[in-house]
Short mmCIF file of C-alpha atoms in Angstrom, two decimals:
data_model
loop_
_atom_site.label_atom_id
_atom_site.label_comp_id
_atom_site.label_asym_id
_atom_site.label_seq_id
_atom_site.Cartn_x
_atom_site.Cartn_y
_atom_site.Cartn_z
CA UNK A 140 -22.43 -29.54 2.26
CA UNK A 141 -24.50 -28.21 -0.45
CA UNK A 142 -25.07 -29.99 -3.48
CA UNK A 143 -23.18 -29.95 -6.76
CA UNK A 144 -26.11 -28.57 -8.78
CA UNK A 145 -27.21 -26.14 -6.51
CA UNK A 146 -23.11 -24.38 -6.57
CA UNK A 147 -23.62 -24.09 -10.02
CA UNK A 148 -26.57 -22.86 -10.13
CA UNK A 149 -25.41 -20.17 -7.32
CA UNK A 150 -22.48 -19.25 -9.40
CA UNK A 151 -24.26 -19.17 -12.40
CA UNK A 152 -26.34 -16.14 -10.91
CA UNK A 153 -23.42 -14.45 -9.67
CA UNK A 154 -22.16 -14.31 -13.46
CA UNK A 155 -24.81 -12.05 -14.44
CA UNK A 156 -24.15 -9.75 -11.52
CA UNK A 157 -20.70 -9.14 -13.11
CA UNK A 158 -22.06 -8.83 -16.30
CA UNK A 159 -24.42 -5.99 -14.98
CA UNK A 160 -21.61 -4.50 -13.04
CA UNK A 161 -19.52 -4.20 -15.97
CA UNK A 162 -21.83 -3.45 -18.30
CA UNK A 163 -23.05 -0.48 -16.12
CA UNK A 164 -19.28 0.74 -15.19
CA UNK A 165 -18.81 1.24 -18.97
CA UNK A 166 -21.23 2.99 -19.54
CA UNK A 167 -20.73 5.27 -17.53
CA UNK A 168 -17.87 6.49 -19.80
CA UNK A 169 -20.56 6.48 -22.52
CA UNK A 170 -21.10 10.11 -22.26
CA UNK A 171 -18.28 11.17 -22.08
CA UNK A 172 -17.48 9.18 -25.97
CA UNK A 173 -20.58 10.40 -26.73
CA UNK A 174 -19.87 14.36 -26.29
CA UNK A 175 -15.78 13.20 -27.72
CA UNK A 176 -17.49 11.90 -30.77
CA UNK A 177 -19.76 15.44 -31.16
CA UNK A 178 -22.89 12.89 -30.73
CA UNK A 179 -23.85 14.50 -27.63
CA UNK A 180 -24.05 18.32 -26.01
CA UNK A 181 -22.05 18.46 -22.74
CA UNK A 182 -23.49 18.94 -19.90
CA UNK A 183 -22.71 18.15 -16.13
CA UNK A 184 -25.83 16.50 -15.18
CA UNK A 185 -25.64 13.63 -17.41
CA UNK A 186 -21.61 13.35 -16.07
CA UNK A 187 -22.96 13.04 -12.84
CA UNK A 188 -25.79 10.72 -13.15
CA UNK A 189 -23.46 8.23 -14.98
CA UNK A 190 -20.89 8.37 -12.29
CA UNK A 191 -23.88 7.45 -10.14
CA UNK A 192 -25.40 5.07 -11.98
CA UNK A 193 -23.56 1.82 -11.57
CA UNK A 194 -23.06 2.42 -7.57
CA UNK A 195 -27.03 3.21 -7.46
CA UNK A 196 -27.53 -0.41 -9.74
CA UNK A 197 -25.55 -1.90 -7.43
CA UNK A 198 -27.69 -0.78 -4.31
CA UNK A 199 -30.78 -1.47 -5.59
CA UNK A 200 -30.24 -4.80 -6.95
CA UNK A 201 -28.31 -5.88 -3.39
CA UNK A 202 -31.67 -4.34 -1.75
CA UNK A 203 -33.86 -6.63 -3.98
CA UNK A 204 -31.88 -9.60 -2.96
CA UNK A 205 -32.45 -8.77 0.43
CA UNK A 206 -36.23 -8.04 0.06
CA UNK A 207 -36.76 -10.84 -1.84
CA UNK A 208 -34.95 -13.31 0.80
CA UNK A 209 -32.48 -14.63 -0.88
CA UNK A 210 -29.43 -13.01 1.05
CA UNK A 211 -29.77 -11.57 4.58
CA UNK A 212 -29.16 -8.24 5.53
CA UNK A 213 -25.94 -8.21 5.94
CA UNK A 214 -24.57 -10.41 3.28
CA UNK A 215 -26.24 -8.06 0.76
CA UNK A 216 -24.31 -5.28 2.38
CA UNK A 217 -21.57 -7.16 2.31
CA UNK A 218 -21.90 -7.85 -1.21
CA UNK A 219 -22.83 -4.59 -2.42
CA UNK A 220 -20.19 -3.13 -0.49
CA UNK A 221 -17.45 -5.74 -2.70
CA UNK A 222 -19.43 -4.75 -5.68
CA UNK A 223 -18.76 -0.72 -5.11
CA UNK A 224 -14.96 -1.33 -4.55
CA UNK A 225 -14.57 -3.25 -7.72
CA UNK A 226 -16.48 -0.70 -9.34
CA UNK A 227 -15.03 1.99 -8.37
CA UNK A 228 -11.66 0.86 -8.65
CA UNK A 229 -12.73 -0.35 -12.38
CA UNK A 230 -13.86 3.30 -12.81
CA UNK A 231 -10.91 5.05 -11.47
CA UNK A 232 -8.79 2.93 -14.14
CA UNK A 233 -11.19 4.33 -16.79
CA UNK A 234 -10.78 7.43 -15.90
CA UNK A 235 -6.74 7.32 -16.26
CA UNK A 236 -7.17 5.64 -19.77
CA UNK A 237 -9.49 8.79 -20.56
CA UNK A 238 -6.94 10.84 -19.28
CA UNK A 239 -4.53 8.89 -21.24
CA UNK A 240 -5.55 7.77 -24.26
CA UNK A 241 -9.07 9.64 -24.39
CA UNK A 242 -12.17 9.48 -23.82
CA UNK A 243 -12.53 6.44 -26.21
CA UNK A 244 -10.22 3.81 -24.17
CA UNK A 245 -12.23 4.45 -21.00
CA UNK A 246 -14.72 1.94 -21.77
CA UNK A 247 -12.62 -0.99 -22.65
CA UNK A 248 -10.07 -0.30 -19.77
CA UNK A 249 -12.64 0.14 -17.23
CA UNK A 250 -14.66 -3.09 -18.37
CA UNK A 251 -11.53 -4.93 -18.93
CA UNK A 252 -10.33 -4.27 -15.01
CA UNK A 253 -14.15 -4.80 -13.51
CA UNK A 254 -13.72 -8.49 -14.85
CA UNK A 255 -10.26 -9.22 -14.42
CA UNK A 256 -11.38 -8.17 -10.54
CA UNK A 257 -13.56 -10.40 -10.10
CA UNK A 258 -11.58 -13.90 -11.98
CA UNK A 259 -8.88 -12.54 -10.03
CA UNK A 260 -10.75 -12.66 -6.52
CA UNK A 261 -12.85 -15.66 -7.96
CA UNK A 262 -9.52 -17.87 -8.11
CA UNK A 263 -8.06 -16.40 -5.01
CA UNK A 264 -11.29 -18.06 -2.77
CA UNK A 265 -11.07 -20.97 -5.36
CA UNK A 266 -7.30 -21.27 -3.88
CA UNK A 267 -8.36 -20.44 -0.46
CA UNK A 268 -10.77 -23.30 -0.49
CA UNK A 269 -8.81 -26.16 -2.08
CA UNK A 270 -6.45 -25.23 0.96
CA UNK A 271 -8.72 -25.33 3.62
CA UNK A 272 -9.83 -28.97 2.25
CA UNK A 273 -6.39 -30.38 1.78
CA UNK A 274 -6.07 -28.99 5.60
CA UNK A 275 -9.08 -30.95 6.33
CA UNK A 276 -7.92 -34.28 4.48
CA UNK A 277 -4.83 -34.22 6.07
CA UNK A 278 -6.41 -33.90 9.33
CA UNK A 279 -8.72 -37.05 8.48
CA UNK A 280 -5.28 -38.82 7.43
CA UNK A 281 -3.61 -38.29 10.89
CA UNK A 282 -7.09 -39.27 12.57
CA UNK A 283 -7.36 -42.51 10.87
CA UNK A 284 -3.22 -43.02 11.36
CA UNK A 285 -3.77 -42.41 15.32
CA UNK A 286 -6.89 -44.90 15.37
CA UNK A 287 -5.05 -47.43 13.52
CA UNK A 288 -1.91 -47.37 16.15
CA UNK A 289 -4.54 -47.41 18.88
CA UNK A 290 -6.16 -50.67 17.51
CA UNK A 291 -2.75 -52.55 16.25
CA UNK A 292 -3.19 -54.65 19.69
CA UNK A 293 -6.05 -56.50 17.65
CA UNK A 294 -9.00 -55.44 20.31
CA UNK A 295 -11.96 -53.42 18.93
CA UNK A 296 -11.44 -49.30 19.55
CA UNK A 297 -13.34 -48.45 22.40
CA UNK A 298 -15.16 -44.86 22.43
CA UNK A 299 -12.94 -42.08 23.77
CA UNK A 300 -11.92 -41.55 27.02
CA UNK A 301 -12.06 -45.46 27.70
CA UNK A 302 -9.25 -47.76 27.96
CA UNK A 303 -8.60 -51.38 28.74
CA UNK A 304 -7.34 -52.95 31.43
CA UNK A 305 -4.55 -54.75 31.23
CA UNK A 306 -3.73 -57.21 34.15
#
């Protein structure tokens, strides 16, 4: 089991992937604020590139992780395949506030539902784990009840599968 320090520490870098996600899933409404606000010419290119910006962050920073060996292939898919559905999903909220309220509310809503996401998903595997342990105490509990009941007679508990004779 790992250490204390080093879950923190763990966590503690998957923080500023969130940060990065949101960060990059809002701004991806900037644009579109931008040309609201008269700030900005519109055009379709720079609408496309930011609705392909945060997806393309998230590859290449999953990519880096693998490169660099700190996730396998295939947990860094994994990942960057949980990071695109929160996302995206963040994104498609955004883009019903814009439709909604305007341009101007995209930002906050999408932001907003990329981080409630991920404390929602972070306390459902927080409740998923305190589970599985109170699964695993109780198991211990009935273990230790059965090896008490075996040893009430006052003899030492002999190894599995080996009995005394009684005679």
């Amino acid at each position: 089991m790992a250490e204390f320090a080093a879950l923190v520490e763990k966590y503690k870098r998957r923080k500023k992937d969130t940060i990065l996600d949101s960060v990059t899933c809002g701004l991806s409404y900037a644009d579109n604020v931008a040309v609201s606000l008269g700030l900005m010419e519109d055009s379709g290119i720079m609408e496309a590139v930011s609705v392909a910006a945060p997806f393309a962050v998230i590859a290449v920073t999953e990519e880096m992780q693998v490169i660099l060996g700190k996730k396998t292939g295939k947990a860094g898919f994994s990942d960057g395949v949980q990071r695109m559905v929160k996302t995206g999903t963040a994104m498609g909220v955004g883009a019903i506030a814009a439709l909604a309220a305007g341009p101007v509310a995209a930002v906050p809503a999408a932001v907003g539902t990329r981080v409630l996401i991920k404390n929602y998903q972070a306390k459902a595997l927080l409740s998923l784990r305190v589970k599985d342990r109170t699964e695993r105490l109780h198991a211990l509990r009935r273990r230790q009840e059965e090896r008490i009941r075996l040893t009430d007679d006052k003899r030492p508990l002999l190894p599995r599968g080996i009995e005394y004779l009684d005679g």
